[in-house]
Coordinates of C-alpha atoms and ligand atoms in Angstrom, one line a residue:
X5 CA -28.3 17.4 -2.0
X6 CA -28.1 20.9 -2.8
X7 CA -29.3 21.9 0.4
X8 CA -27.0 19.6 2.6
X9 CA -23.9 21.0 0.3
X10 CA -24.8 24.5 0.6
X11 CA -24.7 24.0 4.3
X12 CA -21.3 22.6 4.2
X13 CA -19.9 25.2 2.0
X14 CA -21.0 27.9 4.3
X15 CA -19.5 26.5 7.7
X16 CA -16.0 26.1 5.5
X17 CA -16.3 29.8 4.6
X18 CA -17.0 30.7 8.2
X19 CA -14.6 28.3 10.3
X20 CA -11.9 27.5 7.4
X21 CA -12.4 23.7 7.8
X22 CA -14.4 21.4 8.0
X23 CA -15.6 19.6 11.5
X24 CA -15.0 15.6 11.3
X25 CA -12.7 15.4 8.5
X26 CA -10.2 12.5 8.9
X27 CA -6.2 13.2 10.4
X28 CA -5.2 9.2 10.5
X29 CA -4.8 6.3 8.4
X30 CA -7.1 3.9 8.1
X31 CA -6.2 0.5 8.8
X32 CA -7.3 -3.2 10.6
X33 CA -10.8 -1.4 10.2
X34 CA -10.2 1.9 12.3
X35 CA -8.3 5.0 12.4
X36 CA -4.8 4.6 13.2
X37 CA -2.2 7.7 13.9
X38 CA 0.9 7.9 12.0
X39 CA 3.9 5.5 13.6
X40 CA 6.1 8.4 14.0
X41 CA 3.4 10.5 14.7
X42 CA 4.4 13.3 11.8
X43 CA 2.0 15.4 9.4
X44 CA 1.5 17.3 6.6
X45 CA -1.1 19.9 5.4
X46 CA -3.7 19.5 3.0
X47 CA -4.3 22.8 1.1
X48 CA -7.7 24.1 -0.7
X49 CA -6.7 25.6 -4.4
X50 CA -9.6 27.5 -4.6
X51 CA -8.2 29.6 -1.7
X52 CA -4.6 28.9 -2.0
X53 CA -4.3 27.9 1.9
X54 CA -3.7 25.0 3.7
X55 CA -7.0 24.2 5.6
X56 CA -6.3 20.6 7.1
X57 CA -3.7 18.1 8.6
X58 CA -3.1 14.4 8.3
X59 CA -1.1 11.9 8.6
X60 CA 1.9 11.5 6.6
X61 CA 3.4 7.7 6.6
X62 CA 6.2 6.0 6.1
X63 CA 7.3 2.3 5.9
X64 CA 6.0 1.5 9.7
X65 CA 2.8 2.6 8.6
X66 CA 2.7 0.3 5.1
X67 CA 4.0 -2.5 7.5
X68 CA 1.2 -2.1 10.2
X69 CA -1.4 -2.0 6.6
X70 CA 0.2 -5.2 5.1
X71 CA 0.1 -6.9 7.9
X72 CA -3.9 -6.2 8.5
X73 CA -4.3 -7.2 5.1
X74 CA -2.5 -9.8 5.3
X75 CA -4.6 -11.4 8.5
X76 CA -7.6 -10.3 6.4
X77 CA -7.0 -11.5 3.4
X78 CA -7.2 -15.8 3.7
X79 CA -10.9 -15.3 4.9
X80 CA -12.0 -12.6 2.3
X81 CA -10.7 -15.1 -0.2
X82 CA -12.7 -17.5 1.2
X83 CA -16.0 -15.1 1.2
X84 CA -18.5 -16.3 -1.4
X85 CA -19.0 -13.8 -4.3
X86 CA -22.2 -13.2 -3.8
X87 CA -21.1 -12.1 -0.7
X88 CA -19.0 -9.7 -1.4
X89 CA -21.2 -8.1 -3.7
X90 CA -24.1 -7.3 -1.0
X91 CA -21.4 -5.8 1.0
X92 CA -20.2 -3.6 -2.8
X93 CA -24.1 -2.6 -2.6
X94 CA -24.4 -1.6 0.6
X95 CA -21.2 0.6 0.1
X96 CA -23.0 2.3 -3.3
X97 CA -26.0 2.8 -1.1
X98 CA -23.8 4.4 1.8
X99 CA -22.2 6.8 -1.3
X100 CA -25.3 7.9 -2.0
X101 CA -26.5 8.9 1.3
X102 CA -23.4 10.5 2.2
X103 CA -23.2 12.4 -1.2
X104 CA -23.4 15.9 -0.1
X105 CA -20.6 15.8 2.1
X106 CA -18.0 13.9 0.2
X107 CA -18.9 16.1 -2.7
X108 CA -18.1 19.3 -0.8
X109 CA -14.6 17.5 0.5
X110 CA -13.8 16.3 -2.8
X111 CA -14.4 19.9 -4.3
X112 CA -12.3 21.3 -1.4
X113 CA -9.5 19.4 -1.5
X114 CA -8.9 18.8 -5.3
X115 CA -10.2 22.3 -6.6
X116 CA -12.6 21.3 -8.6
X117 CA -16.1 22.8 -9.3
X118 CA -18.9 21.1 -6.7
X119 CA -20.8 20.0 -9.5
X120 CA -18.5 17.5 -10.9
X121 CA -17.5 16.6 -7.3
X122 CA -21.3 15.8 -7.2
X123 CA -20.7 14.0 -10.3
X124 CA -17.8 11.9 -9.5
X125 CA -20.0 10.5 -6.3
X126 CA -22.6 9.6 -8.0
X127 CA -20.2 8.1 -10.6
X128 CA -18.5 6.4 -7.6
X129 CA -21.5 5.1 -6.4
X130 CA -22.4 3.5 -9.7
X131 CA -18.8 1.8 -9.7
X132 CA -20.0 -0.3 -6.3
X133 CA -22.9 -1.0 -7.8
X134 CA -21.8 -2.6 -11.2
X135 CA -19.2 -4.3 -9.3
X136 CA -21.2 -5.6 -7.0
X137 CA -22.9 -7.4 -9.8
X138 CA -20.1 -8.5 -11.4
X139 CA -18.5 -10.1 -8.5
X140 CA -21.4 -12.7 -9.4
X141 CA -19.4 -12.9 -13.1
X142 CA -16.2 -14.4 -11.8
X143 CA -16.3 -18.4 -13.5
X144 CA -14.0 -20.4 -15.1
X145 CA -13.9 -22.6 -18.1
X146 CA -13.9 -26.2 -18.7
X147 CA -11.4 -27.9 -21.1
X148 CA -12.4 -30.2 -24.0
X149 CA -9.6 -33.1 -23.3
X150 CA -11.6 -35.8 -23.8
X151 CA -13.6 -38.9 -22.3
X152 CA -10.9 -39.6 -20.1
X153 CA -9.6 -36.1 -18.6
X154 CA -11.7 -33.3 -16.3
X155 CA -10.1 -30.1 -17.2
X156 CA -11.3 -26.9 -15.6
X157 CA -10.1 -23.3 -14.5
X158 CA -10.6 -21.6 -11.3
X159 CA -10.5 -17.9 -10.9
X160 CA -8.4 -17.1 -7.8
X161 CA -8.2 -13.4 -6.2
X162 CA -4.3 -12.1 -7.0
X163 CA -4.1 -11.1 -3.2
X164 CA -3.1 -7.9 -1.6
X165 CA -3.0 -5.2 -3.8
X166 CA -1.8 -1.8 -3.7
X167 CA -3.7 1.1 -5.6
X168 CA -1.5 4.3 -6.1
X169 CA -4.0 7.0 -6.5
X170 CA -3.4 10.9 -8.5
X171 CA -5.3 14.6 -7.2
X172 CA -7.1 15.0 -10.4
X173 CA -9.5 12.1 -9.4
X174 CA -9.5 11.3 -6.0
X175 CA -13.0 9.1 -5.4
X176 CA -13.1 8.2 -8.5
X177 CA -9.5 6.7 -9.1
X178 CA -9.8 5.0 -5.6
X179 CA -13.8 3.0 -6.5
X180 CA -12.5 2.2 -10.1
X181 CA -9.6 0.1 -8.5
X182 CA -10.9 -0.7 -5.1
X183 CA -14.4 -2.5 -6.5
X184 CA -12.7 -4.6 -8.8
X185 CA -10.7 -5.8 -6.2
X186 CA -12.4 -6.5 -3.7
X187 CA -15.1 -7.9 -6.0
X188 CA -12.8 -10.8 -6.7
X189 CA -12.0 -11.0 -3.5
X190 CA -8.5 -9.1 -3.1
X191 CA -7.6 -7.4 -0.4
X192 CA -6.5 -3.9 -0.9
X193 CA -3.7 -0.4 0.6
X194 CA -4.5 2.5 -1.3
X195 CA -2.4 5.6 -0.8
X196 CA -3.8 9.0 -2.0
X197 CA -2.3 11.8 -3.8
X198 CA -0.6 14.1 -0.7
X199 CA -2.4 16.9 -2.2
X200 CA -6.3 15.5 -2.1
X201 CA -5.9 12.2 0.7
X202 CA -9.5 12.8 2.1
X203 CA -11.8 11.4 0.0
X204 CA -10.1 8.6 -0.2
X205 CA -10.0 7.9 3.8
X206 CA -13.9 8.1 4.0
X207 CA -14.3 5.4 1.2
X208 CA -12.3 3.0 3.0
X209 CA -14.6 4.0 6.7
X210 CA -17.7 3.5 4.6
X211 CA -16.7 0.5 3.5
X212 CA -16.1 -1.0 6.8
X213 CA -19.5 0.4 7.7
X214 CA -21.1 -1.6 4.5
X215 CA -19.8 -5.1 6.3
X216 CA -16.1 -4.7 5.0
X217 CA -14.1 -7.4 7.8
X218 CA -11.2 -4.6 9.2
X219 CA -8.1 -5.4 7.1
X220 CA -9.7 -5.9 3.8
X221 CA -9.3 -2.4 2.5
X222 CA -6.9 0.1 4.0
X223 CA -5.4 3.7 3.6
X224 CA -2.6 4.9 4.0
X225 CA -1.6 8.6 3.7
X226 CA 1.7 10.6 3.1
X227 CA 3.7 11.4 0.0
X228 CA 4.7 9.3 -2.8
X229 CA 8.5 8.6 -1.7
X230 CA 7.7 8.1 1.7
X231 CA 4.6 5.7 1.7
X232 CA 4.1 5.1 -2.1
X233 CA 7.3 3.5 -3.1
X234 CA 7.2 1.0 0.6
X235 CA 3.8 0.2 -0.6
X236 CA 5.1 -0.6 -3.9
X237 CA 8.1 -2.7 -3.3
X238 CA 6.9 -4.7 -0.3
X239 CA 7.0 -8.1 -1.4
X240 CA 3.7 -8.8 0.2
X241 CA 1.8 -6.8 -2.7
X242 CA 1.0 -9.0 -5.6
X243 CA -0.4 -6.7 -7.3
X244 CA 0.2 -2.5 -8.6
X245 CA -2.4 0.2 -10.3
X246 CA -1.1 3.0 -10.6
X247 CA -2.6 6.1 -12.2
X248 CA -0.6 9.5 -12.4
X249 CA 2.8 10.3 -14.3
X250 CA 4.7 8.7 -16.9
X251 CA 7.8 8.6 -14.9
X252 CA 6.5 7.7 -11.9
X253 CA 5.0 4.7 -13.7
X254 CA 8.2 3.7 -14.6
X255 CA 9.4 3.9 -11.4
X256 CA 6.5 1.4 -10.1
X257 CA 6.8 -0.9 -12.7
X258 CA 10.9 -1.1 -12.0
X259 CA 10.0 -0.9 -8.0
X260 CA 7.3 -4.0 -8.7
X261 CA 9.8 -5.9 -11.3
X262 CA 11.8 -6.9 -8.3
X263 CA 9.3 -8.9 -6.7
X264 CA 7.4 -10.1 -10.1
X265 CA 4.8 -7.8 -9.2
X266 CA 1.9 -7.5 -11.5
X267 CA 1.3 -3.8 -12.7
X268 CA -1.9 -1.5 -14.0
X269 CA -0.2 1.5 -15.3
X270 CA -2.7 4.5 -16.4
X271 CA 0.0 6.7 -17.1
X272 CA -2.5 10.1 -19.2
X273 CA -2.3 11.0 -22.4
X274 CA -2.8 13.8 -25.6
X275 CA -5.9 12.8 -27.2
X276 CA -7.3 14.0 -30.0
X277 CA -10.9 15.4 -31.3
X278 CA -11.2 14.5 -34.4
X279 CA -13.7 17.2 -36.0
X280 CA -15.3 16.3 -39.8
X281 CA -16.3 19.1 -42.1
X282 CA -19.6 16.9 -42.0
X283 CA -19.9 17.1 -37.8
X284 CA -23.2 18.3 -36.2
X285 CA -20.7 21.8 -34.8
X286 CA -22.9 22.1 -31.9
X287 CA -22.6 18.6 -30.3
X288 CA -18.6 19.1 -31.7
X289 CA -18.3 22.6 -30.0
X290 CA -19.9 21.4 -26.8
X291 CA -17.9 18.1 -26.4
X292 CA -14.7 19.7 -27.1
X293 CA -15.5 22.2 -24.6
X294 CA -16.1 19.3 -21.8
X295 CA -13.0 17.8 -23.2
X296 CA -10.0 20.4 -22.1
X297 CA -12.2 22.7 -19.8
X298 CA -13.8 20.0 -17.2
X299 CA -11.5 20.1 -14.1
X300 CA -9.8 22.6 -15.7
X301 CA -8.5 20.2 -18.1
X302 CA -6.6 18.1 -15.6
X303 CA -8.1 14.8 -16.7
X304 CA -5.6 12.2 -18.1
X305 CA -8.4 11.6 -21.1
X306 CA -8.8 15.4 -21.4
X307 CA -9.4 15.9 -25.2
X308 CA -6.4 18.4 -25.3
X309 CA -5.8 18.2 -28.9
X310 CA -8.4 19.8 -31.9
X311 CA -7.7 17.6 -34.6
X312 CA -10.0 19.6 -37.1
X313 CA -10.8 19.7 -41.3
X314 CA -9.6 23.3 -42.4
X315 CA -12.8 23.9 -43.5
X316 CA -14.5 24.2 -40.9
X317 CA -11.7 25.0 -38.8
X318 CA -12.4 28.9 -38.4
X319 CA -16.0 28.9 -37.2
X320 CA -15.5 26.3 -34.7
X321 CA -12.1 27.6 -32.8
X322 CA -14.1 30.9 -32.6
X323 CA -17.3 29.6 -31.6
X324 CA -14.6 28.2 -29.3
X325 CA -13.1 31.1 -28.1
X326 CA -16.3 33.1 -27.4
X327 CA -17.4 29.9 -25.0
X328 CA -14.1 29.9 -23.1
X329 CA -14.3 33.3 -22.4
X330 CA -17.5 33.2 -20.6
X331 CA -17.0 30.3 -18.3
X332 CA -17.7 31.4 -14.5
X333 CA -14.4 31.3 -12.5
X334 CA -14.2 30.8 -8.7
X335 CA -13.6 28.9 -5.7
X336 CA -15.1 25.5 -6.4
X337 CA -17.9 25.7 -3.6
X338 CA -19.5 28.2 -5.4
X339 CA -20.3 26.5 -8.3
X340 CA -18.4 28.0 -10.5
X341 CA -18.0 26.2 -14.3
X342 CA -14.8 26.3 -13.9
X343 CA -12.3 26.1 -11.2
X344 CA -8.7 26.3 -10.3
X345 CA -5.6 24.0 -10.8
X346 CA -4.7 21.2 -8.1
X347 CA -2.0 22.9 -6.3
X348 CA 0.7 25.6 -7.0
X349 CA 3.4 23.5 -8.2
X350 CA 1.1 22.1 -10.4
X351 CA 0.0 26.1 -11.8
X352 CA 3.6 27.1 -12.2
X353 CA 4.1 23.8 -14.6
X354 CA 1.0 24.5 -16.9
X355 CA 2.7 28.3 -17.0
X356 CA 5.6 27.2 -18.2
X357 CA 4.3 25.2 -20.8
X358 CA 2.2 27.9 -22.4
X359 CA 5.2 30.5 -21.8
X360 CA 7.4 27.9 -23.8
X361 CA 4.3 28.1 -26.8
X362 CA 4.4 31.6 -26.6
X363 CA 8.2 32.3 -26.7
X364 CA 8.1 30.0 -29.6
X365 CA 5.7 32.8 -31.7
X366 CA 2.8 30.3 -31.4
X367 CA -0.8 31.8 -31.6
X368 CA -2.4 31.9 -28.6
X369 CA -5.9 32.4 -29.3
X370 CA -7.5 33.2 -25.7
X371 CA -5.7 32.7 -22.4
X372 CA -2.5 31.9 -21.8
X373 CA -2.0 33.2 -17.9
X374 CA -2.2 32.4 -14.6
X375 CA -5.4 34.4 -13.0
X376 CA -7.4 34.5 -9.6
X377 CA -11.0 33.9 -8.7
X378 CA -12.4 37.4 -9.4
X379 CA -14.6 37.5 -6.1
X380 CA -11.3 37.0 -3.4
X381 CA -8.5 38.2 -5.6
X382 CA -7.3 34.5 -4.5
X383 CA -6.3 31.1 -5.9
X384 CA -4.7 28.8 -8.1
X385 CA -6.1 29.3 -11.3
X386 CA -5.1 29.4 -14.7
X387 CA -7.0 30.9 -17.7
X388 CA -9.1 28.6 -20.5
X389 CA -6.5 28.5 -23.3
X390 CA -6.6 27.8 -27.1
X391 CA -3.5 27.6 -29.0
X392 CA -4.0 27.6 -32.8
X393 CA -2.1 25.9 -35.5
X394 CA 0.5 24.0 -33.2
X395 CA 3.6 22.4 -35.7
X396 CA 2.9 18.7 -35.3
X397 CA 6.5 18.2 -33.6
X398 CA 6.2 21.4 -30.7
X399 CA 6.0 20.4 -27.5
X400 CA 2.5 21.7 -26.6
X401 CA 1.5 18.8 -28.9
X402 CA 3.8 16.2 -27.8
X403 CA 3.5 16.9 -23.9
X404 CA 0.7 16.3 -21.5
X405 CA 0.2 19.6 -20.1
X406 CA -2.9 18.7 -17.9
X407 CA -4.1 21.7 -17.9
X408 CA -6.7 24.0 -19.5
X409 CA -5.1 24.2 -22.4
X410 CA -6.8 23.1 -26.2
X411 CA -3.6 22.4 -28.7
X412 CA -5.8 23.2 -32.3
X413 CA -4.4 21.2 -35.5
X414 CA -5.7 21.6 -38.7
X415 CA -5.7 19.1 -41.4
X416 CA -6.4 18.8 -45.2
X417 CA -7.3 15.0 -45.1
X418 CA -8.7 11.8 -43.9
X419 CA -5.2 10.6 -44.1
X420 CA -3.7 14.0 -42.1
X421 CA -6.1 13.9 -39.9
X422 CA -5.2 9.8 -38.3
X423 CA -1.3 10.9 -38.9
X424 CA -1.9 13.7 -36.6
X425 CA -4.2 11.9 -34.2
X426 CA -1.6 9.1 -34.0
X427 CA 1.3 11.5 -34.0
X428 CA 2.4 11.3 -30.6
X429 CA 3.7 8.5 -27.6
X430 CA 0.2 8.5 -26.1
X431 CA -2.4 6.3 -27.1
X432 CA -5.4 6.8 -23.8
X433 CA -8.1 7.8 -26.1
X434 CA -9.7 10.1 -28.9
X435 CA -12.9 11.6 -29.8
X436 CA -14.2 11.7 -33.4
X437 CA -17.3 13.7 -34.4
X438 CA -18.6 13.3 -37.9
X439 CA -22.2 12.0 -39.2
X440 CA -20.3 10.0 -41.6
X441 CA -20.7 6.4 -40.4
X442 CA -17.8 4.5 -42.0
X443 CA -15.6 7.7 -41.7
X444 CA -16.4 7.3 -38.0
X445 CA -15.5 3.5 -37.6
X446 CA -12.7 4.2 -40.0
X447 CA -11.1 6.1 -37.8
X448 CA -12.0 4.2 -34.8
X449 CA -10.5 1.3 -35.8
X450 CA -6.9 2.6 -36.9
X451 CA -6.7 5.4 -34.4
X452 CA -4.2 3.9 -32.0
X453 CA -6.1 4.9 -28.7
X454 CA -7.5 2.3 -25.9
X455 CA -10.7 3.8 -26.0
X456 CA -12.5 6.3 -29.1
X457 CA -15.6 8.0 -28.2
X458 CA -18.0 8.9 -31.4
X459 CA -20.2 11.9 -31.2
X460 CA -19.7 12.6 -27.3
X461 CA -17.2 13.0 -25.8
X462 CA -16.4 11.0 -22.4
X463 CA -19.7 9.0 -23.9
X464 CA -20.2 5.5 -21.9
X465 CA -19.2 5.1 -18.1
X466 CA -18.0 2.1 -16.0
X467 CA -19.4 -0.2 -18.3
X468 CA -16.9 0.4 -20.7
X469 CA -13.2 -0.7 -20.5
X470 CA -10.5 2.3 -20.1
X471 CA -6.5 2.0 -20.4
X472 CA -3.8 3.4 -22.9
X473 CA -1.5 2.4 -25.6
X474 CA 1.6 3.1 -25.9
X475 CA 3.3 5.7 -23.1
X476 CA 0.2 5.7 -21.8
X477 CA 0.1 2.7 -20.2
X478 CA -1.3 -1.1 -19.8
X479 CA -4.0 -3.0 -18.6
X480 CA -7.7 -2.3 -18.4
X481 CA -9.6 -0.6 -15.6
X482 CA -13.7 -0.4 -15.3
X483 CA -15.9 -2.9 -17.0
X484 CA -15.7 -6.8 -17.1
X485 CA -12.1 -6.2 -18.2
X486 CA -11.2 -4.7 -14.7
X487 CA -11.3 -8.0 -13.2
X488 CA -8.8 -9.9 -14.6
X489 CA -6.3 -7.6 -13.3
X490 CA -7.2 -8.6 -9.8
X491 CA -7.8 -12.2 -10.6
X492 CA -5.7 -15.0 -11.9
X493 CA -6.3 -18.4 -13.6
X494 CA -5.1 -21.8 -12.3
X495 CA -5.8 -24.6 -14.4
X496 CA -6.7 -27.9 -13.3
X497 CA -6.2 -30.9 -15.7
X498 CA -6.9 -34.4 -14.2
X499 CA -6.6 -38.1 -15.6
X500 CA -9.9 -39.6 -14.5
X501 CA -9.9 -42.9 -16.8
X502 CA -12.1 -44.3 -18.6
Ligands
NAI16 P1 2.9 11.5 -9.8 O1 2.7 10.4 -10.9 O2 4.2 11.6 -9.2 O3 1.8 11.1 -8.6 C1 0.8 10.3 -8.7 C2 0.7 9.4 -7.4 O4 1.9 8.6 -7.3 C3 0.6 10.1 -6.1 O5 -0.2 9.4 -5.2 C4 2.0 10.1 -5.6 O6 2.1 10.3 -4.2 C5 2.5 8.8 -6.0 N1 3.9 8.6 -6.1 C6 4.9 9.5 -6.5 N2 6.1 8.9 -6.5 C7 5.9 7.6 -6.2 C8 6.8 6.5 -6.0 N3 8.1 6.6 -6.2 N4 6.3 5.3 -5.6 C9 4.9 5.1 -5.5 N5 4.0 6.2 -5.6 C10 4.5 7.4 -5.9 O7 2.3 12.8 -10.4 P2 2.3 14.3 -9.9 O8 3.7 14.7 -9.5 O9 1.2 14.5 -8.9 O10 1.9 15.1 -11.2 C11 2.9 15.3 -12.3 C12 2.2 15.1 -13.6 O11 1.7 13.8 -13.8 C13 1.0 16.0 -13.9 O12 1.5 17.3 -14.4 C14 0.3 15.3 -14.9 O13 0.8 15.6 -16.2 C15 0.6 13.8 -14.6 N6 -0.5 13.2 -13.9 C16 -1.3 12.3 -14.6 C17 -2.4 11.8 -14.0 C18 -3.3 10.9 -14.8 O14 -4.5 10.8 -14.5 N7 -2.8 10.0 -15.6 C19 -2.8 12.1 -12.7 C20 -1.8 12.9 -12.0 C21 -0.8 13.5 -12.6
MG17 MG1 -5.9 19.5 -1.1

């Protein structure tokens, strides 16, 4: 793996791309140019330069998708489960072999550190696998009417659905909705983030390799207004997830109300870490760390938010602050620990919101600026950050900043410390670290989160079912739970007499 990656990393630093990587959509199982034959760049953060081109679509493009899908989708319907699954396993399989080099594209074209790249694969992978399981899950019910009736369900497939996909997550976003789609036999358009579309373009030419029919899964690139929202309103889709911004999913869900579209919305979040005075500090300090820090703390369940007892509030913020300040910075092929931000529009908005903390006299701890990989003087980075002693109501603990930056908030008692975790409009999740058992299930129960992690943060993986409350959205992605977004239940009740 290493060896393979290493490789790759060193032709990018001599040539400044990468042979083979994709410029088209991929659609009716092969790549297709761009209608009106117009593209955009792709840009590398940890450099700060544009290092690819691809295709940037518009509604031809989603018509010439929905229309493949549309031919594919009455057989793929048809496919038994079990089916599909051996096709989901040969796609996990294909992941893994191919590791190396989607890890170095992912890391290249998001930012982030090759390491987690590697990570969100391999996490990738798993997602085909489980899913290729539970395609063998999808059964219906019978209904207790009686001597003379048959009642019974059948799980249908929704159709074609359409999975709008953010930078932070690229692979990842695209497997978590794709494999529960296909597994119950949807068919599926995904359109990338315009800042990171490759990783999500190989998935969909993997798949077709696994034994995907052309048609079943396609990709189109471009921005959001141009290809997203045609994707979104074309009556054709019966079906939305949508991960990325709060007002953006708004927009979907108003785009998909005017066809009775169904919608996933994953819109991020503020979530706490909930710190005990009775917490095992090292497994705290290293979670919380994970929690803001890990691609640079643009991760909708980022733990962005130190919910902590007073007590104990001093030695851990600077057992904190001594940890920040020795992460490794750099260009994301070089294994750094930590990497830069997504793109520079994206750096000039995490500025602002720590500008705004500090024009308000807040306490900034450590960080607090933009800042460059130290070996090219280049890049789009911005320092580890710890604000202390944030005022419930300022906006560095109200807004998602999605960025590396920890919002620290002290608390008295049990009480203070479930007001304050609860105290904003998200609800994605929240960690709580304590060896307290009922304080932990306590808290787990009224914190109003979709998902609470106890004693490890980001504990669990596609197994377990992830969504928000609140502003941050509806609906359930990864585990069992995934699937009834892409499935439906028709209900068959019959008079069979006696
Ligand atoms: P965004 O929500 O606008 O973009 C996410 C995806 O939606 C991209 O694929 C984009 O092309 C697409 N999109 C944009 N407008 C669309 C439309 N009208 N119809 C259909 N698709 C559309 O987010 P953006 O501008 O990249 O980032 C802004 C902020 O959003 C970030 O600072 C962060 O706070 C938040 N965000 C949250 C994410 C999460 O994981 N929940 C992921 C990305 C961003
Ligand atoms: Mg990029």
């Amino acid at each position: 793996m290493t060896v393979e990656a290493d490789r790759l990393a060193a032709e990018y630093f001599d040539t400044g791309t990468l042979s083979g990587l994709p410029a088209d959509h991929f659609i009716d199982g092969r790549w297709c140019p761009p209608v009106h034959g117009r593209t955009m760049e792709t840009f590398d953060p940890g450099l700060g330069r544009a290092y690819h081109q691809f295709a940037a679509g518009d509604a031809d493009d989603i018509a010439a998708a929905v229309d493949s899908a549309v031919r594919a989708g009455r057989d793929w319907a048809r496919t038994r489960p079990a089916g599909r699954g051996n096709i989901l396993a040969r796609a996990a399989a294909l992941l893994r072999e191919e590791a190396p080099r989607l890890a170095v594209i992912e890391s290249l074209d998001s930012g982030k550190p090759l390491a987690e790249a590697e990570g969100d694969v391999a996490g990738a992978a798993r997602t085909f696998e489980y899913y290729a399981a539970a395609a063998n899950t999808l059964q219906g019910d019978s209904f207790p009417l009686g001597h003379d009736y048959l009642g019974y369900s059948i799980i249908e497939p929704v159709g074609l659905t359409a999975h709008i996909i953010p930078w932070n997550y690229p692979l990842s976003t695209a497997a978590r909705g794709i494999a529960p789609a296909l597994a119950a036999g949807c068919t599926v358009i995904a359109k990338p983030a315009e800042q990171t579309p490759m990783t999500a373009l190989l998935l969909a030419e993997l798949l077709h390799r696994a034994g995907l029919p052309a048609g079943v899964c396609n990709v189109v690139t471009g921005t959001g207004g141009q290809a997203g929202a045609p994707l979104v309103r074309h009556p054709a889709v019966r079906h939305v997830s949508f991960t990325g911004s709060v007002q953006t999913g708004i927009n979907v869900m108003q785009e998909a109300a005017a066809n009775v579209t169904r919608v996933l919305l994953e819109l991020g979040g503020k979530s706490p870490v909930v710190v005990l005075a009775d917490a095992d500090l090292d497994a705290a300090v290293e979670g919380i760390l994970g929690a803001i820090f890990e691609n640079a703390g643009q991760i909708c369940s980022a733990g962005s938010r130190l919910v902590i007892d007073r007590r104990i509030h001093g030695e851990v913020v600077s057992r904190l602050v001594e940890r920040a300040e020795s992460l490794t910075i750099g260009h994301g092929l070089r294994r750094p620990q930590f990497g830069p931000l997504n793109s520079v529009e994206h750096l000039s908005r995490v500025a602002a919101h720590v500008e705004g903390a500090r024009a308000r006299g807040l306490s900034i701890l450590t960080g607090g600026r933009p800042t460059m990989d130290p070996q090219t003087g280049k890049g789009w980075f911005f320092e580890p950050t710890i604000i202390d002693a944030a005022p419930a109501d300022d906006p560095v603990v109200q807004q998602e900043i999605f960025g590396p930056v920890l919002v620290v908030q002290p608390f008295d008692t049990e009480e203070e410390a479930l007001a304050l975790a609860n105290g904003t409009d998200y609800g994605l999740v929240a960690g709580v670290y304590t060896r307290d058992f009922s304080a932990a299930h306590r808290l787990a129960r009224d914190i109003d989160a979709g998902q609470v992690f106890i004693n490890e943060y980001f504990a669990g993986g596609i197994e377990v079912p992830f969504g928000g409350n609140k502003m941050s959205g509806f609906g359930r992605e990864k585990g069992l739970a995934a699937l009834d977004a892409y499935s439906r239940v028709k209900s068959v009740a019959a008079r069979i007499g006696g």
